[in-house]
Short mmCIF file of C-alpha atoms and ligand atoms in Angstrom, two decimals:
data_model
loop_
_atom_site.label_atom_id
_atom_site.label_comp_id
_atom_site.label_asym_id
_atom_site.label_seq_id
_atom_site.Cartn_x
_atom_site.Cartn_y
_atom_site.Cartn_z
CA UNK A 645 -77.54 64.82 70.24
CA UNK A 646 -74.63 65.75 68.12
CA UNK A 647 -74.77 69.12 68.99
CA UNK A 648 -72.69 72.61 66.90
CA UNK A 649 -72.33 75.54 68.75
CA UNK A 650 -71.11 78.61 67.43
CA UNK A 651 -70.40 81.42 69.94
CA UNK A 652 -69.27 78.25 72.21
CA UNK A 653 -65.85 80.65 73.13
CA UNK A 654 -68.04 83.25 74.69
CA UNK A 655 -69.34 83.26 77.97
CA UNK A 656 -72.93 81.96 77.11
CA UNK A 657 -71.60 79.42 74.60
CA UNK A 658 -68.70 78.25 77.40
CA UNK A 659 -71.70 77.08 79.75
CA UNK A 660 -74.24 75.59 77.32
CA UNK A 661 -71.22 73.08 75.83
CA UNK A 662 -70.31 72.25 79.93
CA UNK A 663 -74.37 71.53 81.26
CA UNK A 664 -74.97 69.45 77.46
CA UNK A 665 -72.09 67.81 77.64
CA UNK A 666 -72.85 66.54 81.35
CA UNK A 667 -76.16 65.91 79.54
CA UNK A 668 -74.82 62.88 77.24
CA UNK A 669 -74.46 64.98 73.93
CA UNK A 670 -71.92 65.61 71.80
CA UNK A 671 -70.70 69.19 70.99
CA UNK A 672 -68.92 70.70 68.27
CA UNK A 673 -67.93 74.21 69.04
CA UNK A 674 -67.24 77.26 66.89
CA UNK A 675 -66.10 80.56 67.18
CA UNK A 676 -63.90 83.29 65.20
CA UNK A 677 -62.83 85.00 69.35
CA UNK A 678 -63.92 88.36 68.57
CA UNK A 679 -65.47 88.44 71.73
CA UNK A 680 -64.72 85.67 73.29
CA UNK A 681 -62.12 84.06 75.05
CA UNK A 682 -60.05 80.23 74.05
CA UNK A 683 -59.81 79.62 78.31
CA UNK A 684 -63.64 79.49 78.32
CA UNK A 685 -63.42 76.38 76.82
CA UNK A 686 -59.79 74.97 77.31
CA UNK A 687 -60.82 73.12 80.25
CA UNK A 688 -62.57 71.04 77.59
CA UNK A 689 -59.86 70.19 75.24
CA UNK A 690 -59.02 66.76 75.46
CA UNK A 691 -62.72 65.72 76.14
CA UNK A 692 -63.67 62.78 73.15
CA UNK A 693 -67.13 64.05 73.41
CA UNK A 694 -65.79 67.60 72.44
CA UNK A 695 -63.92 69.12 69.30
CA UNK A 696 -64.20 73.03 68.22
CA UNK A 697 -63.58 74.50 64.68
CA UNK A 698 -61.67 78.38 64.54
CA UNK A 699 -64.32 80.01 62.22
CA UNK A 700 -66.12 82.94 61.45
CA UNK A 701 -69.68 82.10 61.22
CA UNK A 702 -71.06 85.23 58.63
CA UNK A 703 -69.04 82.51 55.88
CA UNK A 704 -69.79 79.08 54.76
CA UNK A 705 -70.87 76.72 57.32
CA UNK A 706 -68.84 72.57 56.15
CA UNK A 707 -69.96 70.13 58.29
CA UNK A 708 -69.40 66.80 57.20
CA UNK A 709 -70.84 65.07 59.51
CA UNK A 710 -74.42 64.24 60.70
CA UNK A 711 -75.46 67.03 63.25
CA UNK A 712 -78.72 67.02 65.29
CA UNK A 713 -79.06 70.37 66.62
CA UNK A 714 -77.33 73.41 66.23
CA UNK A 715 -77.47 76.16 69.04
CA UNK A 716 -76.88 79.92 67.48
CA UNK A 717 -74.96 82.06 69.70
CA UNK A 718 -72.47 83.98 67.57
CA UNK A 719 -73.00 87.43 67.95
CA UNK A 720 -70.94 90.35 70.29
CA UNK A 721 -73.42 91.35 72.51
CA UNK A 722 -72.28 94.17 74.29
CA UNK A 723 -73.79 97.05 73.66
CA UNK A 724 -70.90 99.59 75.61
CA UNK A 725 -69.74 102.17 73.26
CA UNK A 726 -66.18 102.39 75.76
CA UNK A 727 -65.82 98.88 75.19
CA UNK A 728 -63.66 97.99 71.91
CA UNK A 729 -65.76 94.28 71.97
CA UNK A 730 -69.21 96.46 72.27
CA UNK A 731 -70.90 95.57 69.31
CA UNK A 732 -71.06 99.66 68.75
CA UNK A 733 -67.31 98.75 67.92
CA UNK A 734 -67.88 96.27 65.55
CA UNK A 735 -71.39 97.07 63.51
CA UNK A 736 -70.29 95.30 60.63
CA UNK A 737 -69.10 92.32 61.88
CA UNK A 738 -72.29 92.19 63.96
CA UNK A 739 -74.95 92.81 61.31
CA UNK A 740 -73.23 89.83 59.75
CA UNK A 741 -73.25 87.51 62.97
CA UNK A 742 -77.66 87.58 63.24
CA UNK A 743 -77.82 87.67 59.26
CA UNK A 744 -75.10 85.93 57.36
CA UNK A 745 -74.43 84.24 60.20
CA UNK A 746 -77.90 82.69 61.00
CA UNK A 747 -78.87 82.12 57.53
CA UNK A 748 -74.98 79.55 57.45
CA UNK A 749 -76.43 77.90 60.48
CA UNK A 750 -79.77 77.33 59.67
CA UNK A 751 -78.98 76.10 56.42
CA UNK A 752 -76.37 73.56 58.51
CA UNK A 753 -79.83 72.50 60.27
CA UNK A 754 -81.45 72.11 56.96
CA UNK A 755 -78.73 70.24 55.25
CA UNK A 756 -78.87 67.69 58.54
CA UNK A 757 -82.21 67.83 59.25
CA UNK A 758 -81.51 68.72 62.51
CA UNK A 759 -83.28 70.93 65.19
CA UNK A 760 -82.08 74.99 65.19
CA UNK A 761 -82.19 77.28 68.20
CA UNK A 762 -81.48 80.84 67.89
CA UNK A 763 -80.27 83.49 70.75
CA UNK A 764 -82.55 85.73 70.70
CA UNK A 765 -82.21 89.28 72.91
CA UNK A 766 -84.70 91.12 75.15
CA UNK A 767 -83.26 94.30 72.89
CA UNK A 768 -85.88 93.02 69.66
CA UNK A 769 -87.87 95.06 71.61
CA UNK A 770 -86.00 98.20 71.74
CA UNK A 771 -86.85 101.07 74.01
CA UNK A 772 -90.41 99.15 74.56
CA UNK A 773 -93.75 101.01 75.62
CA UNK A 774 -95.41 98.12 77.02
CA UNK A 775 -94.00 97.13 80.34
CA UNK A 776 -93.46 94.05 81.31
CA UNK A 777 -92.48 92.88 77.70
CA UNK A 778 -94.14 89.47 76.57
CA UNK A 779 -93.62 87.12 72.87
CA UNK A 780 -96.65 89.38 71.17
CA UNK A 781 -95.08 92.82 71.78
CA UNK A 782 -93.42 93.85 68.49
CA UNK A 783 -91.22 96.25 69.53
CA UNK A 784 -89.82 99.94 69.43
CA UNK A 785 -86.72 99.94 67.37
CA UNK A 786 -85.67 102.61 65.71
CA UNK A 787 -83.59 100.89 62.47
CA UNK A 788 -81.00 104.46 62.15
CA UNK A 789 -80.61 103.91 65.78
CA UNK A 790 -77.04 103.05 67.70
CA UNK A 791 -78.29 100.02 68.47
CA UNK A 792 -79.53 99.33 65.38
CA UNK A 793 -76.86 96.83 64.41
CA UNK A 794 -77.41 94.33 67.18
CA UNK A 795 -81.51 94.67 67.34
CA UNK A 796 -81.72 94.82 63.44
CA UNK A 797 -79.73 91.76 63.46
CA UNK A 798 -81.72 90.32 65.63
CA UNK A 799 -84.80 91.66 64.17
CA UNK A 800 -84.06 89.83 61.11
CA UNK A 801 -82.48 86.92 62.43
CA UNK A 802 -85.45 85.60 64.27
CA UNK A 803 -87.85 86.62 60.68
CA UNK A 804 -84.89 84.19 59.15
CA UNK A 805 -85.39 81.86 61.31
CA UNK A 806 -89.07 81.90 61.53
CA UNK A 807 -88.93 81.80 57.79
CA UNK A 808 -87.06 78.72 57.53
CA UNK A 809 -89.73 76.91 60.08
CA UNK A 810 -92.17 77.70 57.81
CA UNK A 811 -91.30 78.01 54.06
CA UNK A 812 -88.66 74.81 54.99
CA UNK A 813 -90.17 73.07 57.60
CA UNK A 814 -87.10 73.30 59.79
CA UNK A 815 -87.64 72.52 63.75
CA UNK A 816 -86.85 75.80 64.93
CA UNK A 817 -86.57 77.58 68.37
CA UNK A 818 -85.87 80.82 69.02
CA UNK A 819 -85.09 82.45 73.37
CA UNK A 820 -84.98 86.01 73.85
CA UNK A 821 -82.53 86.73 76.19
CA UNK A 822 -83.09 89.04 78.86
CA UNK A 823 -79.45 90.61 81.07
CA UNK A 824 -77.84 87.96 82.41
CA UNK A 825 -74.21 87.45 84.19
CA UNK A 826 -71.98 85.08 85.87
CA UNK A 827 -68.70 83.34 85.64
CA UNK A 828 -66.86 84.18 82.88
CA UNK A 829 -68.35 87.34 81.40
CA UNK A 830 -65.57 89.38 79.57
CA UNK A 831 -64.52 91.80 82.69
CA UNK A 832 -63.67 94.37 80.31
CA UNK A 833 -66.69 94.24 77.78
CA UNK A 834 -68.45 96.73 79.13
CA UNK A 835 -71.61 95.52 80.09
CA UNK A 836 -72.74 96.56 83.95
CA UNK A 837 -72.10 93.39 85.54
CA UNK A 838 -68.37 93.48 84.58
CA UNK A 839 -67.44 97.14 84.76
CA UNK A 840 -69.16 97.70 88.69
CA UNK A 841 -67.85 94.22 90.42
CA UNK A 842 -64.11 95.23 88.64
CA UNK A 843 -64.58 98.33 90.01
CA UNK A 844 -66.25 96.84 93.40
CA UNK A 845 -64.00 94.46 94.05
CA UNK A 846 -61.05 96.77 92.91
CA UNK A 847 -62.28 99.24 95.71
CA UNK A 848 -63.26 101.83 93.23
CA UNK A 849 -66.65 103.74 92.61
CA UNK A 850 -69.32 102.45 90.94
CA UNK A 851 -69.62 104.25 87.08
CA UNK A 852 -73.86 104.19 87.20
CA UNK A 853 -74.73 106.12 82.98
CA UNK A 854 -77.27 108.87 83.75
CA UNK A 855 -79.62 109.59 86.74
CA UNK A 856 -79.03 105.60 87.42
CA UNK A 857 -83.45 105.03 87.59
CA UNK A 858 -83.56 103.16 84.32
CA UNK A 859 -84.17 99.65 85.26
CA UNK A 860 -82.89 95.77 84.27
CA UNK A 861 -83.93 92.18 85.33
CA UNK A 862 -80.52 90.57 86.09
CA UNK A 863 -80.68 86.28 85.01
CA UNK A 864 -77.76 84.37 86.67
CA UNK A 865 -75.64 82.54 84.17
CA UNK A 866 -77.00 78.66 85.25
CA UNK A 867 -81.06 79.58 85.43
CA UNK A 868 -80.35 81.00 82.36
CA UNK A 869 -79.02 77.75 80.99
CA UNK A 870 -81.74 75.90 81.97
CA UNK A 871 -84.34 77.80 80.55
CA UNK A 872 -82.49 77.79 77.39
CA UNK A 873 -81.55 73.79 77.42
CA UNK A 874 -85.80 73.02 78.41
CA UNK A 875 -86.51 74.64 75.49
CA UNK A 876 -84.42 73.33 73.03
CA UNK A 877 -85.92 70.03 74.60
CA UNK A 878 -89.08 71.11 73.79
CA UNK A 879 -91.57 71.26 70.97
CA UNK A 880 -91.67 75.44 70.68
CA UNK A 881 -91.58 76.98 67.98
CA UNK A 882 -92.73 80.13 68.74
CA UNK A 883 -90.15 82.67 70.58
CA UNK A 884 -89.96 82.15 74.50
CA UNK A 885 -89.28 84.99 77.08
CA UNK A 886 -86.13 83.71 79.53
CA UNK A 887 -85.14 85.54 82.40
CA UNK A 888 -85.46 86.99 85.54
CA UNK A 889 -87.89 89.42 86.10
CA UNK A 890 -86.86 90.90 89.54
CA UNK A 891 -86.96 94.47 87.84
CA UNK A 892 -84.65 96.37 89.60
CA UNK A 893 -82.99 99.54 88.98
CA UNK A 894 -79.54 99.90 87.86
CA UNK A 895 -78.69 102.45 91.14
CA UNK A 896 -79.92 99.86 92.86
CA UNK A 897 -78.15 97.19 91.49
CA UNK A 898 -74.65 99.20 92.03
CA UNK A 899 -75.98 99.24 95.44
CA UNK A 900 -76.42 95.88 95.56
CA UNK A 901 -72.91 94.77 94.66
CA UNK A 902 -71.27 97.17 96.80
CA UNK A 903 -73.47 95.32 100.05
CA UNK A 904 -72.07 92.04 98.78
CA UNK A 905 -68.88 92.92 98.28
CA UNK A 906 -68.40 95.42 101.15
CA UNK A 907 -66.78 98.38 98.51
CA UNK A 908 -66.67 101.62 100.08
CA UNK A 909 -65.68 103.15 97.45
CA UNK A 910 -69.60 104.69 96.58
CA UNK A 911 -70.87 105.60 92.98
CA UNK A 912 -70.34 108.10 91.03
CA UNK A 913 -72.93 109.12 88.14
CA UNK A 914 -71.47 109.60 85.26
CA UNK A 915 -73.10 110.96 81.71
CA UNK A 916 -72.13 108.32 78.54
CA UNK A 917 -71.95 108.05 75.49
CA UNK A 918 -75.29 105.56 75.35
CA UNK A 919 -77.71 106.68 77.49
CA UNK A 920 -79.86 108.68 74.85
CA UNK A 921 -80.50 105.60 73.46
CA UNK A 922 -80.29 103.43 76.94
CA UNK A 923 -83.88 101.47 76.70
CA UNK A 924 -85.23 102.25 80.15
CA UNK A 925 -87.24 99.78 80.87
CA UNK A 926 -86.72 95.88 80.63
CA UNK A 927 -88.07 93.00 82.83
CA UNK A 928 -89.72 89.95 81.05
CA UNK A 929 -92.89 88.51 81.14
CA UNK A 930 -92.28 84.65 81.39
CA UNK A 931 -95.32 83.82 82.13
CA UNK A 932 -94.75 81.14 77.97
CA UNK A 933 -91.71 79.78 80.04
CA UNK A 934 -93.38 78.85 83.46
CA UNK A 935 -96.50 77.21 81.56
CA UNK A 936 -94.92 75.85 78.30
CA UNK A 937 -91.50 74.31 79.66
CA UNK A 938 -92.06 74.53 83.63
CA UNK A 939 -89.05 76.97 84.36
CA UNK A 940 -88.39 79.75 86.80
CA UNK A 941 -85.77 81.70 87.73
CA UNK A 942 -84.33 80.50 90.91
CA UNK A 943 -81.68 82.18 91.93
CA UNK A 944 -81.62 85.65 94.02
CA UNK A 945 -79.48 88.49 93.04
CA UNK A 946 -77.37 88.51 96.04
CA UNK A 947 -76.35 84.70 95.76
CA UNK A 948 -75.62 85.24 92.01
CA UNK A 949 -73.63 88.45 92.35
CA UNK A 950 -71.51 85.83 95.07
CA UNK A 951 -71.44 83.15 93.07
CA UNK A 952 -69.75 85.79 90.09
CA UNK A 953 -67.41 86.53 92.39
CA UNK A 954 -64.46 84.21 92.64
CA UNK A 955 -64.19 84.39 88.97
CA UNK A 956 -63.91 87.94 88.80
CA UNK A 957 -61.26 88.02 92.34
CA UNK A 958 -59.15 85.06 89.93
CA UNK A 959 -59.19 87.47 87.05
CA UNK A 960 -58.30 90.88 88.57
CA UNK A 961 -55.19 88.22 90.58
CA UNK A 962 -57.15 89.12 93.61
P1 NAD B 953 -69.67 86.50 74.06
O1 NAD B 953 -69.40 88.16 73.44
O2 NAD B 953 -68.92 86.36 75.54
O3 NAD B 953 -70.32 85.59 73.40
C1 NAD B 953 -70.08 85.42 71.62
C2 NAD B 953 -69.58 84.87 71.21
O4 NAD B 953 -69.62 84.83 70.15
C3 NAD B 953 -67.68 85.15 71.39
O5 NAD B 953 -67.02 83.92 71.66
C4 NAD B 953 -67.11 85.17 70.31
O6 NAD B 953 -65.98 85.15 69.75
C5 NAD B 953 -68.53 84.28 68.88
N1 NAD B 953 -69.10 85.27 67.76
C6 NAD B 953 -69.22 86.43 67.59
N2 NAD B 953 -69.06 86.60 66.14
C7 NAD B 953 -68.59 85.33 65.88
C8 NAD B 953 -68.89 85.18 64.11
N3 NAD B 953 -69.05 85.66 62.76
N4 NAD B 953 -68.24 83.58 63.90
C9 NAD B 953 -67.61 83.15 64.76
N5 NAD B 953 -68.21 83.34 66.75
C10 NAD B 953 -68.10 84.64 66.93
O7 NAD B 953 -71.49 87.04 74.51
P2 NAD B 953 -72.85 85.82 75.40
O8 NAD B 953 -73.39 87.33 76.37
O9 NAD B 953 -72.47 84.97 76.01
O10 NAD B 953 -74.08 86.38 74.06
C11 NAD B 953 -74.16 84.99 73.50
C12 NAD B 953 -75.33 85.01 72.56
O11 NAD B 953 -77.00 85.96 73.11
C13 NAD B 953 -75.22 85.97 71.40
O12 NAD B 953 -75.46 85.92 70.59
C14 NAD B 953 -76.16 87.41 72.03
O13 NAD B 953 -76.53 87.62 71.61
C15 NAD B 953 -77.35 87.21 73.09
N6 NAD B 953 -77.45 87.34 73.99
C16 NAD B 953 -76.68 87.34 75.74
C17 NAD B 953 -77.15 88.32 76.77
C18 NAD B 953 -76.41 87.94 77.90
O14 NAD B 953 -76.68 89.17 78.66
N7 NAD B 953 -75.28 87.73 78.18
C19 NAD B 953 -78.62 88.95 76.03
C20 NAD B 953 -79.58 88.55 75.21
C21 NAD B 953 -78.92 87.80 74.20
N1 UDP B 954 -74.52 100.79 82.81
C1 UDP B 954 -74.21 101.21 84.32
N2 UDP B 954 -72.70 101.42 84.44
C2 UDP B 954 -71.99 101.09 83.52
C3 UDP B 954 -72.45 99.83 82.63
C4 UDP B 954 -73.75 99.77 82.31
O1 UDP B 954 -74.79 102.82 84.55
O2 UDP B 954 -70.95 101.05 83.83
C5 UDP B 954 -75.90 101.03 82.82
C6 UDP B 954 -76.29 101.13 81.25
O3 UDP B 954 -75.84 102.11 80.72
C7 UDP B 954 -77.57 99.92 81.61
C8 UDP B 954 -77.89 99.50 81.80
O4 UDP B 954 -76.45 100.07 82.62
O5 UDP B 954 -78.90 100.95 81.35
C9 UDP B 954 -76.99 97.45 81.89
O6 UDP B 954 -76.65 98.11 80.61
P1 UDP B 954 -76.14 96.71 80.09
O7 UDP B 954 -74.48 96.76 79.31
O8 UDP B 954 -75.06 94.99 81.25
O9 UDP B 954 -77.09 96.32 79.00
P2 UDP B 954 -78.05 96.96 78.05
O10 UDP B 954 -79.06 96.16 78.82
O11 UDP B 954 -78.27 98.08 78.00
O12 UDP B 954 -78.14 95.88 77.31
#
């Protein structure tokens, strides 16, 4: 297939490019670098099966050559207000990427009679009142809350995707991605793993927000990418959760990073501007992924942290 990937210079987009190129496809990457990094795709420049366009997908996307699939990953993704690259500080761009960017990407898929895959998120469940979260749970989201620019944009994106499927017959997929980590994460985007791993490798205290009893379930990037590609190759038009169901508290996560990195710096509890709206529990119900895609995560946390360390060390000059 000839596949258009929006957000190709980001963390997940660049791994998708690598995986799908290795699987024999041609990739057209698109990104405006608002949170991504040209270094993430520098190794692909010169590859005859890879081309790249710097473009803001909130504007009309011009694709003269045939495209067989569109994978829409372009969106800021970090919730941390302390980072200038987080969606808190890019509110309009985030809503435009989720709304106008999804509309334009769907338009490309419709025009080329191509498959479409939307990168959605566990954030569409908001601060969930059921646990774990399965795909039929509609979520608990405050439309004017501080996370709403991201959550509601993704919810709109899902609705628009289903509308293009039901009304125009576009062959769509929706992946609801749960917290994922690995090499090529932006060290400065403020998410838990980059903050903690950077702090640990520098021998500093890890900054746990609130009391650290909020939970997440962290998936290693290679596992996630395999799940997404299986979904792309499947016939499933309804949303599928992809994530690692091993749920831990953020305090346990920080302790694991200190243990694996042998950091003696300890942990400090800090109030955070985000903590009032920090979802308290998050774990995917991956029953659908197991049944439909025959997929489940394989990489454990210690292994995943160990695999992520060399990239962070290189970026920190260690
Ligand atoms: P990222 O910030 O590394 O990548 C996003 C990429 O999109 C960046 O390269 C950015 O420059 C680009 N982009 C943003 N707006 C754009 C626009 N208007 N036009 C063109 N390019 C634009 O983040 P990521 O973690 O790789 O996330 C990728 C996708 O996966 C996002 O849609 C995000 O919502 C989703 N997601 C990620 C996670 C996770 O844990 N990493 C979890 C849930 C959902
Ligand atoms: N977190 C933290 N310290 C940090 C960064 C994040 O304690 O330096 C917490 C944050 O409050 C949240 C969890 O880690 O409870 C995961 O945050 P992240 O930004 O990675 O993603 P989220 O799941 O909130 O979208």
